[in-house]
Amino acid sequence: MSDYYELLGVSRDATADEIKKAYRKRARQLHPDVAGPGHEDEFKAVSVAYDVLSDADKRKMYDLGGEDALRGGPGGFPGGDFSDLGGMFQAFFGGGQGRGPISRARRGQDGMVAVPVTLADVAFGATKSVKVDTYVQCATCHGSCCAPGTSPVQCTGCNGQGQVQRVQRSFLGNIMTSVPCPECGGYGTKIVTPCRDCAGEGRNHVRRDIEINVPAGVSTGTRLRLSGQGEAGVGGGPAGDLYAIIQEEQHPSLERDGDDLYTELRVPMTAAALGANLSVETLDGDQEVTVRAGAQSGDDIRLEGLGVGRLRRKGRGDLHVVLTVETPTRLTDRQRELLEELAALRGEDGFVAVEEGLLDRIKNAGKGGKSRKRR
Ligand SMILES: [Zn+2]
Ligand SMILES: [Zn+2]
């Protein structure tokens, strides 16, 4: 733990003016021009001490409880991150020595594009082509920003250094600092004849087609990162990334739940009773499914491996064929006769309405809502 009064070389009852004078003296002694390199930490410590002792409130807290009191206190202890003094520190020690000119090249922005995909794309994976509004590197200057045959020339304002020395006045006296060269903007060079095709930016705005590899198993909202496919950077800088956002389209007869698919198969009452082989539409073409005799609405026939491909894993989900048994709504006389005969054989003739009357209408109205499919 350091004693701030000792650091500044003042007594504990020093006045504000004495403290200021003492700091000024110490800071000058520690300046690299006077003390040589390697005194950054000492300067920092002295500056923190000054920051505290020059502030009446902070000084009072420090007098009462030392550094610990400052740390816990509401005033906020600078703790080495002395904001006001940071600029001074920069001017003293870093301040740009050896920083050199900055590069024109900057990384391009990341892009984003929506990729509509069908259920088949999602099930099997696909390569999709999408249009993207983006920047590409200028084909004329290849990102150099200069007209063909020319190149940047050294800035005379800073001799190619990108920065110039400025004298800054401070209460410590005049301090030399480095600032970006106002003539070249810090690049150290100037472009005398900019490329006309890109107005000296090194890139052009275009609409281009991008091929996107969509793996099986993705779903709406899945983000695919295409490294280096985003906007080209200015001044020949590297391109950003492109993010492809998956958007699934609805399939007319197949519904997806994770890796599994569901479809409804409507089965005539007679086929459900007798059993039948029926055709069902799948992503792999029409498939024949066997409906067992006595099948019921809601029965789930599972076709293994006909679902959606699993994301970044082997195999596919299943296709569930869910049955809906259909009761005929219109009967010919002959059909009616046969059904009545069947009912009689099954001892169910007591339920059959003989006359179409009020009771039938109520019964028929009730049927509609009762046999709806469920999933
Ligand atoms: Zn160009
Ligand atoms: Zn310059």
CSV table of N, CA, C and O in Angstrom, one decimal, residues 44-159:
chain,number,residue,atom,x,y,z
A,44,LYS,N,2.0,6.7,-13.1
A,44,LYS,CA,0.6,6.4,-12.9
A,44,LYS,C,0.3,6.5,-11.4
A,44,LYS,O,-0.7,7.1,-11.0
A,45,ALA,N,1.2,6.0,-10.5
A,45,ALA,CA,1.0,6.0,-9.1
A,45,ALA,C,0.9,7.5,-8.6
A,45,ALA,O,0.1,7.8,-7.8
A,46,VAL,N,1.8,8.3,-9.1
A,46,VAL,CA,1.9,9.7,-8.7
A,46,VAL,C,0.6,10.4,-9.1
A,46,VAL,O,0.0,11.2,-8.4
A,47,SER,N,0.1,10.0,-10.3
A,47,SER,CA,-1.1,10.7,-10.8
A,47,SER,C,-2.3,10.3,-10.0
A,47,SER,O,-3.2,11.1,-9.8
A,48,VAL,N,-2.4,9.0,-9.6
A,48,VAL,CA,-3.5,8.6,-8.8
A,48,VAL,C,-3.5,9.3,-7.5
A,48,VAL,O,-4.5,9.8,-7.0
A,49,ALA,N,-2.3,9.4,-6.9
A,49,ALA,CA,-2.2,10.1,-5.6
A,49,ALA,C,-2.7,11.6,-5.8
A,49,ALA,O,-3.4,12.1,-4.9
A,50,TYR,N,-2.3,12.2,-6.9
A,50,TYR,CA,-2.7,13.6,-7.1
A,50,TYR,C,-4.2,13.7,-7.3
A,50,TYR,O,-4.9,14.6,-6.8
A,51,ASP,N,-4.7,12.7,-8.1
A,51,ASP,CA,-6.2,12.7,-8.4
A,51,ASP,C,-7.0,12.7,-7.1
A,51,ASP,O,-8.0,13.4,-6.9
A,52,VAL,N,-6.5,11.9,-6.1
A,52,VAL,CA,-7.2,11.8,-4.8
A,52,VAL,C,-7.0,13.0,-3.9
A,52,VAL,O,-7.9,13.7,-3.4
A,53,LEU,N,-5.7,13.4,-3.8
A,53,LEU,CA,-5.4,14.5,-2.8
A,53,LEU,C,-5.9,15.9,-3.3
A,53,LEU,O,-6.0,16.8,-2.6
A,54,SER,N,-6.1,16.0,-4.6
A,54,SER,CA,-6.5,17.3,-5.2
A,54,SER,C,-8.0,17.4,-5.1
A,54,SER,O,-8.6,18.5,-5.4
A,55,ASP,N,-8.7,16.4,-4.7
A,55,ASP,CA,-10.2,16.4,-4.6
A,55,ASP,C,-10.5,16.4,-3.1
A,55,ASP,O,-10.2,15.4,-2.4
A,56,ALA,N,-11.1,17.4,-2.6
A,56,ALA,CA,-11.3,17.6,-1.1
A,56,ALA,C,-12.1,16.4,-0.5
A,56,ALA,O,-11.7,15.9,0.5
A,57,ASP,N,-13.1,15.9,-1.2
A,57,ASP,CA,-13.9,14.8,-0.7
A,57,ASP,C,-13.1,13.5,-0.6
A,57,ASP,O,-13.1,12.8,0.3
A,58,LYS,N,-12.4,13.2,-1.8
A,58,LYS,CA,-11.6,12.0,-1.8
A,58,LYS,C,-10.5,12.0,-0.8
A,58,LYS,O,-10.2,11.0,-0.2
A,59,ARG,N,-9.9,13.2,-0.6
A,59,ARG,CA,-8.8,13.4,0.3
A,59,ARG,C,-9.3,13.1,1.7
A,59,ARG,O,-8.6,12.4,2.5
A,60,LYS,N,-10.5,13.6,2.0
A,60,LYS,CA,-11.0,13.4,3.4
A,60,LYS,C,-11.2,11.9,3.6
A,60,LYS,O,-10.9,11.3,4.7
A,61,MET,N,-11.8,11.2,2.6
A,61,MET,CA,-12.0,9.7,2.8
A,61,MET,C,-10.7,9.0,2.9
A,61,MET,O,-10.5,8.1,3.7
A,62,TYR,N,-9.7,9.4,2.1
A,62,TYR,CA,-8.4,8.8,2.2
A,62,TYR,C,-7.7,9.0,3.6
A,62,TYR,O,-7.2,8.1,4.1
A,63,ASP,N,-7.9,10.2,4.1
A,63,ASP,CA,-7.3,10.5,5.4
A,63,ASP,C,-7.9,9.6,6.5
A,63,ASP,O,-7.3,9.2,7.4
A,64,LEU,N,-9.2,9.3,6.3
A,64,LEU,CA,-9.9,8.6,7.3
A,64,LEU,C,-9.6,7.1,7.2
A,64,LEU,O,-9.4,6.4,8.2
A,65,GLY,N,-9.5,6.5,6.0
A,65,GLY,CA,-9.4,5.1,5.9
A,65,GLY,C,-8.5,4.6,4.8
A,65,GLY,O,-8.5,3.4,4.5
A,66,GLY,N,-7.6,5.4,4.3
A,66,GLY,CA,-6.7,5.0,3.3
A,66,GLY,C,-7.3,4.6,2.0
A,66,GLY,O,-8.5,4.9,1.7
A,67,GLU,N,-6.6,3.8,1.2
A,67,GLU,CA,-7.1,3.4,-0.1
A,67,GLU,C,-8.4,2.5,0.0
A,67,GLU,O,-9.2,2.6,-0.9
A,68,ASP,N,-8.5,1.7,1.1
A,68,ASP,CA,-9.6,0.9,1.2
A,68,ASP,C,-10.9,1.7,1.3
A,68,ASP,O,-12.0,1.3,0.7
A,69,ALA,N,-10.8,2.8,2.0
A,69,ALA,CA,-12.0,3.7,2.2
A,69,ALA,C,-12.5,4.2,0.8
A,69,ALA,O,-13.6,4.3,0.5
A,70,LEU,N,-11.5,4.5,0.0
A,70,LEU,CA,-11.8,5.1,-1.3
A,70,LEU,C,-12.5,4.0,-2.2
A,70,LEU,O,-13.4,4.3,-3.0
A,71,ARG,N,-12.0,2.8,-2.1
A,71,ARG,CA,-12.5,1.7,-3.0
A,71,ARG,C,-13.9,1.4,-2.7
A,71,ARG,O,-14.7,1.3,-3.6
A,72,GLY,N,-14.3,1.4,-1.4
A,72,GLY,CA,-15.7,1.1,-1.1
A,72,GLY,C,-16.6,2.3,-1.1
A,72,GLY,O,-17.8,2.2,-1.1
A,73,GLY,N,-16.0,3.5,-1.2
A,73,GLY,CA,-16.8,4.7,-1.1
A,73,GLY,C,-17.6,5.0,-2.3
A,73,GLY,O,-17.4,4.4,-3.4
A,74,PRO,N,-18.6,5.9,-2.1
A,74,PRO,CA,-19.5,6.2,-3.2
A,74,PRO,C,-19.0,7.1,-4.3
A,74,PRO,O,-19.4,7.1,-5.4
A,75,GLY,N,-17.9,7.8,-4.0
A,75,GLY,CA,-17.3,8.7,-4.9
A,75,GLY,C,-16.7,8.0,-6.1
A,75,GLY,O,-16.6,8.6,-7.2
A,76,GLY,N,-16.3,6.8,-6.0
A,76,GLY,CA,-15.7,6.1,-7.1
A,76,GLY,C,-14.2,6.3,-7.1
A,76,GLY,O,-13.7,7.4,-7.5
A,77,PHE,N,-13.5,5.3,-6.7
A,77,PHE,CA,-12.0,5.4,-6.7
A,77,PHE,C,-11.5,5.1,-8.1
A,77,PHE,O,-11.9,4.2,-8.8
A,78,PRO,N,-10.6,6.0,-8.6
A,78,PRO,CA,-10.1,5.8,-9.9
A,78,PRO,C,-9.4,4.5,-10.1
A,78,PRO,O,-9.5,3.9,-11.2
A,79,GLY,N,-8.7,4.0,-9.1
A,79,GLY,CA,-8.1,2.7,-9.2
A,79,GLY,C,-7.2,2.4,-10.4
A,79,GLY,O,-7.2,1.3,-10.9
A,80,GLY,N,-6.5,3.4,-10.8
A,80,GLY,CA,-5.5,3.2,-11.9
A,80,GLY,C,-6.2,3.6,-13.2
A,80,GLY,O,-5.5,4.0,-14.1
A,81,ASP,N,-7.5,3.6,-13.3
A,81,ASP,CA,-8.2,4.0,-14.5
A,81,ASP,C,-8.6,5.4,-14.4
A,81,ASP,O,-9.7,5.8,-14.3
A,82,PHE,N,-7.6,6.3,-14.3
A,82,PHE,CA,-7.8,7.7,-14.0
A,82,PHE,C,-8.2,8.4,-15.3
A,82,PHE,O,-7.4,8.7,-16.1
A,83,SER,N,-9.5,8.6,-15.4
A,83,SER,CA,-10.0,9.1,-16.7
A,83,SER,C,-9.5,10.4,-17.1
A,83,SER,O,-8.9,10.6,-18.2
A,84,ASP,N,-9.5,11.4,-16.3
A,84,ASP,CA,-9.0,12.7,-16.6
A,84,ASP,C,-7.5,12.7,-16.9
A,84,ASP,O,-7.0,13.4,-17.8
A,85,LEU,N,-6.8,11.9,-16.2
A,85,LEU,CA,-5.4,11.9,-16.3
A,85,LEU,C,-4.9,11.0,-17.4
A,85,LEU,O,-3.8,10.9,-17.8
A,86,GLY,N,-5.9,10.2,-17.9
A,86,GLY,CA,-5.5,9.2,-19.0
A,86,GLY,C,-4.9,9.9,-20.2
A,86,GLY,O,-4.0,9.5,-20.8
A,87,GLY,N,-5.5,11.1,-20.6
A,87,GLY,CA,-5.1,11.8,-21.7
A,87,GLY,C,-3.6,12.3,-21.5
A,87,GLY,O,-2.8,12.2,-22.4
A,88,MET,N,-3.4,12.7,-20.3
A,88,MET,CA,-2.0,13.2,-19.9
A,88,MET,C,-1.0,12.0,-20.1
A,88,MET,O,0.1,12.2,-20.6
A,89,PHE,N,-1.5,10.9,-19.6
A,89,PHE,CA,-0.6,9.7,-19.6
A,89,PHE,C,-0.3,9.3,-21.0
A,89,PHE,O,0.9,9.1,-21.4
A,90,GLN,N,-1.3,9.4,-21.8
A,90,GLN,CA,-1.2,9.1,-23.3
A,90,GLN,C,-0.1,10.0,-23.9
A,90,GLN,O,0.7,9.6,-24.6
A,91,ALA,N,-0.3,11.3,-23.5
A,91,ALA,CA,0.6,12.3,-24.1
A,91,ALA,C,2.1,12.1,-23.6
A,91,ALA,O,3.0,12.3,-24.4
A,92,PHE,N,2.1,11.6,-22.4
A,92,PHE,CA,3.5,11.4,-21.8
A,92,PHE,C,4.2,10.2,-22.4
A,92,PHE,O,5.3,10.2,-22.8
A,93,PHE,N,3.5,9.1,-22.4
A,93,PHE,CA,4.1,7.8,-22.7
A,93,PHE,C,3.5,7.1,-23.9
A,93,PHE,O,3.4,6.5,-24.2
A,94,GLY,N,2.9,6.7,-24.5
A,94,GLY,CA,2.3,6.1,-25.6
A,94,GLY,C,2.1,7.1,-26.6
A,94,GLY,O,3.1,7.5,-27.3
A,95,GLY,N,1.1,7.8,-26.6
A,95,GLY,CA,0.9,9.0,-27.4
A,95,GLY,C,1.3,8.8,-28.9
A,95,GLY,O,1.6,9.8,-29.5
A,96,GLY,N,1.4,7.7,-29.4
A,96,GLY,CA,1.6,7.5,-30.8
A,96,GLY,C,3.0,7.3,-31.2
A,96,GLY,O,3.2,7.0,-32.4
A,97,GLN,N,4.0,7.3,-30.3
A,97,GLN,CA,5.3,7.0,-30.8
A,97,GLN,C,5.4,5.7,-31.4
A,97,GLN,O,5.0,4.7,-30.9
A,98,GLY,N,5.9,5.7,-32.7
A,98,GLY,CA,6.0,4.4,-33.4
A,98,GLY,C,4.7,3.8,-33.8
A,98,GLY,O,4.7,2.6,-34.1
A,99,ARG,N,3.6,4.6,-33.9
A,99,ARG,CA,2.4,4.0,-34.3
A,99,ARG,C,2.3,3.8,-35.8
A,99,ARG,O,1.6,2.9,-36.3
A,100,GLY,N,2.9,4.7,-36.5
A,100,GLY,CA,2.9,4.6,-38.0
A,100,GLY,C,1.6,4.9,-38.7
A,100,GLY,O,0.6,5.2,-38.0
A,101,PRO,N,1.6,4.9,-40.0
A,101,PRO,CA,0.4,5.2,-40.7
A,101,PRO,C,-0.7,4.1,-40.6
A,101,PRO,O,-0.3,2.9,-40.3
A,102,ILE,N,-1.9,4.4,-40.7
A,102,ILE,CA,-3.0,3.4,-40.6
A,102,ILE,C,-3.3,2.9,-42.0
A,102,ILE,O,-3.1,3.6,-43.0
A,103,SER,N,-3.9,1.7,-42.1
A,103,SER,CA,-4.2,1.1,-43.4
A,103,SER,C,-5.6,1.6,-43.9
A,103,SER,O,-6.5,1.8,-43.1
A,104,ARG,N,-5.7,1.7,-45.2
A,104,ARG,CA,-7.0,2.0,-45.8
A,104,ARG,C,-7.9,0.8,-45.8
A,104,ARG,O,-9.1,1.0,-45.8
A,105,ALA,N,-7.4,-0.3,-45.8
A,105,ALA,CA,-8.2,-1.5,-45.8
A,105,ALA,C,-9.0,-1.8,-44.6
A,105,ALA,O,-8.4,-1.7,-43.5
A,106,ARG,N,-10.3,-2.0,-44.7
A,106,ARG,CA,-11.1,-2.3,-43.6
A,106,ARG,C,-12.0,-3.5,-43.9
A,106,ARG,O,-12.4,-3.6,-45.0
A,107,ARG,N,-12.3,-4.3,-42.9
A,107,ARG,CA,-13.1,-5.5,-43.1
A,107,ARG,C,-14.5,-5.1,-43.5
A,107,ARG,O,-15.0,-4.1,-43.0
A,108,GLY,N,-15.1,-5.8,-44.5
A,108,GLY,CA,-16.5,-5.5,-44.9
A,108,GLY,C,-17.5,-6.0,-43.8
A,108,GLY,O,-17.1,-6.7,-42.9
A,109,GLN,N,-18.7,-5.5,-44.0
A,109,GLN,CA,-19.7,-5.8,-43.0
A,109,GLN,C,-20.3,-7.2,-43.3
A,109,GLN,O,-20.2,-7.7,-44.4
A,110,ASP,N,-20.8,-7.8,-42.2
A,110,ASP,CA,-21.5,-9.1,-42.4
A,110,ASP,C,-22.9,-8.8,-43.1
A,110,ASP,O,-23.5,-7.8,-42.9
A,111,GLY,N,-23.3,-9.8,-43.9
A,111,GLY,CA,-24.6,-9.7,-44.6
A,111,GLY,C,-25.5,-10.7,-44.1
A,111,GLY,O,-25.2,-11.6,-43.3
A,112,MET,N,-26.8,-10.6,-44.5
A,112,MET,CA,-27.8,-11.5,-44.0
A,112,MET,C,-28.8,-11.7,-45.2
A,112,MET,O,-29.1,-10.8,-45.9
A,113,VAL,N,-29.2,-12.9,-45.4
A,113,VAL,CA,-30.2,-13.2,-46.5
A,113,VAL,C,-31.1,-14.3,-46.1
A,113,VAL,O,-30.7,-15.3,-45.4
A,114,ALA,N,-32.4,-14.2,-46.4
A,114,ALA,CA,-33.4,-15.2,-46.1
A,114,ALA,C,-33.3,-16.3,-47.2
A,114,ALA,O,-33.2,-15.9,-48.4
A,115,VAL,N,-33.4,-17.5,-46.9
A,115,VAL,CA,-33.3,-18.6,-47.8
A,115,VAL,C,-34.6,-19.4,-47.7
A,115,VAL,O,-34.8,-20.2,-46.8
A,116,PRO,N,-35.6,-19.2,-48.7
A,116,PRO,CA,-36.8,-20.1,-48.6
A,116,PRO,C,-36.5,-21.5,-49.1
A,116,PRO,O,-35.8,-21.7,-50.1
A,117,VAL,N,-36.9,-22.4,-48.3
A,117,VAL,CA,-36.7,-23.9,-48.6
A,117,VAL,C,-38.0,-24.6,-48.5
A,117,VAL,O,-38.9,-24.3,-47.8
A,118,THR,N,-38.1,-25.7,-49.4
A,118,THR,CA,-39.3,-26.5,-49.4
A,118,THR,C,-39.0,-27.7,-48.3
A,118,THR,O,-37.9,-27.8,-47.9
A,119,LEU,N,-40.1,-28.4,-48.1
A,119,LEU,CA,-39.9,-29.5,-47.1
A,119,LEU,C,-39.0,-30.6,-47.7
A,119,LEU,O,-38.2,-31.2,-46.9
A,120,ALA,N,-39.0,-30.7,-49.0
A,120,ALA,CA,-38.0,-31.7,-49.6
A,120,ALA,C,-36.6,-31.2,-49.4
A,120,ALA,O,-35.7,-32.0,-49.1
A,121,ASP,N,-36.4,-29.9,-49.6
A,121,ASP,CA,-35.0,-29.4,-49.4
A,121,ASP,C,-34.5,-29.7,-47.9
A,121,ASP,O,-33.4,-30.1,-47.7
A,122,VAL,N,-35.5,-29.5,-47.0
A,122,VAL,CA,-35.1,-29.7,-45.6
A,122,VAL,C,-34.9,-31.2,-45.3
A,122,VAL,O,-34.0,-31.6,-44.5
A,123,ALA,N,-35.7,-32.1,-46.0
A,123,ALA,CA,-35.6,-33.5,-45.7
A,123,ALA,C,-34.3,-34.1,-46.3
A,123,ALA,O,-33.6,-34.9,-45.6
A,124,PHE,N,-33.9,-33.6,-47.5
A,124,PHE,CA,-32.8,-34.3,-48.1
A,124,PHE,C,-31.5,-33.4,-48.2
A,124,PHE,O,-30.4,-33.8,-48.5
A,125,GLY,N,-31.7,-32.1,-47.8
A,125,GLY,CA,-30.6,-31.1,-48.0
A,125,GLY,C,-30.6,-30.7,-49.5
A,125,GLY,O,-31.1,-31.4,-50.3
A,126,ALA,N,-30.1,-29.4,-49.7
A,126,ALA,CA,-30.2,-28.9,-51.1
A,126,ALA,C,-29.2,-27.8,-51.3
A,126,ALA,O,-28.6,-27.2,-50.3
A,127,THR,N,-28.9,-27.5,-52.5
A,127,THR,CA,-28.1,-26.3,-52.8
A,127,THR,C,-29.1,-25.3,-53.4
A,127,THR,O,-29.8,-25.5,-54.4
A,128,LYS,N,-29.2,-24.1,-52.7
A,128,LYS,CA,-30.1,-23.1,-53.2
A,128,LYS,C,-29.3,-21.8,-53.7
A,128,LYS,O,-28.3,-21.5,-53.1
A,129,SER,N,-29.9,-21.2,-54.7
A,129,SER,CA,-29.3,-20.0,-55.2
A,129,SER,C,-30.1,-18.8,-54.8
A,129,SER,O,-31.3,-18.8,-55.0
A,130,VAL,N,-29.5,-17.8,-54.1
A,130,VAL,CA,-30.3,-16.6,-53.7
A,130,VAL,C,-29.6,-15.4,-54.2
A,130,VAL,O,-28.3,-15.4,-54.4
A,131,LYS,N,-30.4,-14.3,-54.3
A,131,LYS,CA,-29.8,-13.1,-54.8
A,131,LYS,C,-29.5,-12.2,-53.5
A,131,LYS,O,-30.3,-12.1,-52.6
A,132,VAL,N,-28.3,-11.6,-53.5
A,132,VAL,CA,-27.9,-10.8,-52.4
A,132,VAL,C,-27.4,-9.4,-52.9
A,132,VAL,O,-26.6,-9.4,-53.8
A,133,ASP,N,-27.9,-8.4,-52.2
A,133,ASP,CA,-27.4,-7.0,-52.5
A,133,ASP,C,-26.1,-6.9,-51.6
A,133,ASP,O,-26.3,-6.9,-50.4
A,134,THR,N,-25.0,-6.7,-52.2
A,134,THR,CA,-23.8,-6.7,-51.4
A,134,THR,C,-22.7,-5.9,-52.1
A,134,THR,O,-22.9,-5.2,-53.1
A,135,TYR,N,-21.5,-5.8,-51.5
A,135,TYR,CA,-20.4,-5.2,-52.1
A,135,TYR,C,-19.4,-6.3,-52.6
A,135,TYR,O,-19.2,-7.3,-51.8
A,136,VAL,N,-18.8,-6.1,-53.7
A,136,VAL,CA,-17.7,-7.0,-54.2
A,136,VAL,C,-16.5,-6.1,-54.5
A,136,VAL,O,-16.6,-4.9,-54.8
A,137,GLN,N,-15.3,-6.7,-54.4
A,137,GLN,CA,-14.1,-5.9,-54.7
A,137,GLN,C,-14.1,-5.4,-56.1
A,137,GLN,O,-14.6,-6.1,-57.0
A,138,CYS,N,-13.7,-4.2,-56.3
A,138,CYS,CA,-13.7,-3.6,-57.6
A,138,CYS,C,-12.7,-4.3,-58.6
A,138,CYS,O,-11.6,-4.6,-58.2
A,139,ALA,N,-13.3,-4.8,-59.7
A,139,ALA,CA,-12.5,-5.6,-60.6
A,139,ALA,C,-11.5,-4.8,-61.4
A,139,ALA,O,-10.5,-5.3,-61.9
A,140,THR,N,-11.7,-3.4,-61.4
A,140,THR,CA,-10.7,-2.6,-62.1
A,140,THR,C,-9.5,-2.3,-61.3
A,140,THR,O,-8.4,-2.5,-61.8
A,141,CYS,N,-9.6,-2.0,-60.1
A,141,CYS,CA,-8.4,-1.7,-59.3
A,141,CYS,C,-8.1,-2.7,-58.2
A,141,CYS,O,-7.1,-2.6,-57.5
A,142,HIS,N,-8.9,-3.8,-58.2
A,142,HIS,CA,-8.7,-4.9,-57.2
A,142,HIS,C,-8.5,-4.4,-55.8
A,142,HIS,O,-7.7,-4.9,-55.0
A,143,GLY,N,-9.2,-3.4,-55.4
A,143,GLY,CA,-9.2,-2.9,-54.1
A,143,GLY,C,-8.1,-1.9,-53.7
A,143,GLY,O,-8.1,-1.4,-52.6
A,144,SER,N,-7.3,-1.5,-54.7
A,144,SER,CA,-6.2,-0.6,-54.4
A,144,SER,C,-6.8,0.9,-54.4
A,144,SER,O,-6.1,1.8,-53.9
A,145,CYS,N,-8.0,1.1,-54.9
A,145,CYS,CA,-8.6,2.4,-55.0
A,145,CYS,C,-8.0,3.4,-56.0
A,145,CYS,O,-8.5,4.5,-56.2
A,146,CYS,N,-6.9,3.0,-56.6
A,146,CYS,CA,-6.2,3.8,-57.6
A,146,CYS,C,-6.6,3.5,-59.0
A,146,CYS,O,-6.8,2.3,-59.3
A,147,ALA,N,-6.6,4.5,-59.9
A,147,ALA,CA,-6.8,4.3,-61.3
A,147,ALA,C,-5.7,3.3,-61.8
A,147,ALA,O,-4.6,3.4,-61.3
A,148,PRO,N,-6.1,2.5,-62.8
A,148,PRO,CA,-5.1,1.5,-63.3
A,148,PRO,C,-3.8,2.2,-63.7
A,148,PRO,O,-3.8,3.3,-64.3
A,149,GLY,N,-2.7,1.6,-63.3
A,149,GLY,CA,-1.4,2.2,-63.7
A,149,GLY,C,-0.9,3.2,-62.7
A,149,GLY,O,0.2,3.7,-62.8
A,150,THR,N,-1.7,3.6,-61.7
A,150,THR,CA,-1.2,4.6,-60.7
A,150,THR,C,-1.2,3.9,-59.3
A,150,THR,O,-1.7,2.8,-59.1
A,151,SER,N,-0.5,4.6,-58.4
A,151,SER,CA,-0.5,4.0,-57.0
A,151,SER,C,-0.5,5.2,-56.1
A,151,SER,O,-0.2,6.3,-56.5
A,152,PRO,N,-0.7,5.0,-54.8
A,152,PRO,CA,-0.8,6.1,-53.8
A,152,PRO,C,0.6,6.7,-53.7
A,152,PRO,O,1.6,6.1,-53.9
A,153,VAL,N,0.6,8.0,-53.5
A,153,VAL,CA,1.9,8.7,-53.3
A,153,VAL,C,2.0,9.1,-51.8
A,153,VAL,O,1.1,9.3,-51.1
A,154,GLN,N,3.3,9.2,-51.4
A,154,GLN,CA,3.6,9.5,-50.0
A,154,GLN,C,3.0,10.9,-49.7
A,154,GLN,O,3.2,11.9,-50.5
A,155,CYS,N,2.4,11.1,-48.5
A,155,CYS,CA,1.9,12.4,-48.1
A,155,CYS,C,3.1,13.2,-47.7
A,155,CYS,O,4.0,12.8,-46.9
A,156,THR,N,3.1,14.5,-48.2
A,156,THR,CA,4.2,15.4,-47.9
A,156,THR,C,3.9,16.0,-46.5
A,156,THR,O,4.8,16.5,-45.9
A,157,GLY,N,2.7,16.0,-46.1
A,157,GLY,CA,2.3,16.7,-44.8
A,157,GLY,C,2.9,16.0,-43.6
A,157,GLY,O,3.2,16.6,-42.6
A,158,CYS,N,3.1,14.7,-43.7
A,158,CYS,CA,3.6,13.9,-42.6
A,158,CYS,C,4.8,13.0,-43.0
A,158,CYS,O,5.2,12.1,-42.2
A,159,ASN,N,5.3,13.1,-44.3
A,159,ASN,CA,6.3,12.3,-44.8
A,159,ASN,C,6.0,10.8,-44.7
A,159,ASN,O,6.9,10.0,-44.4
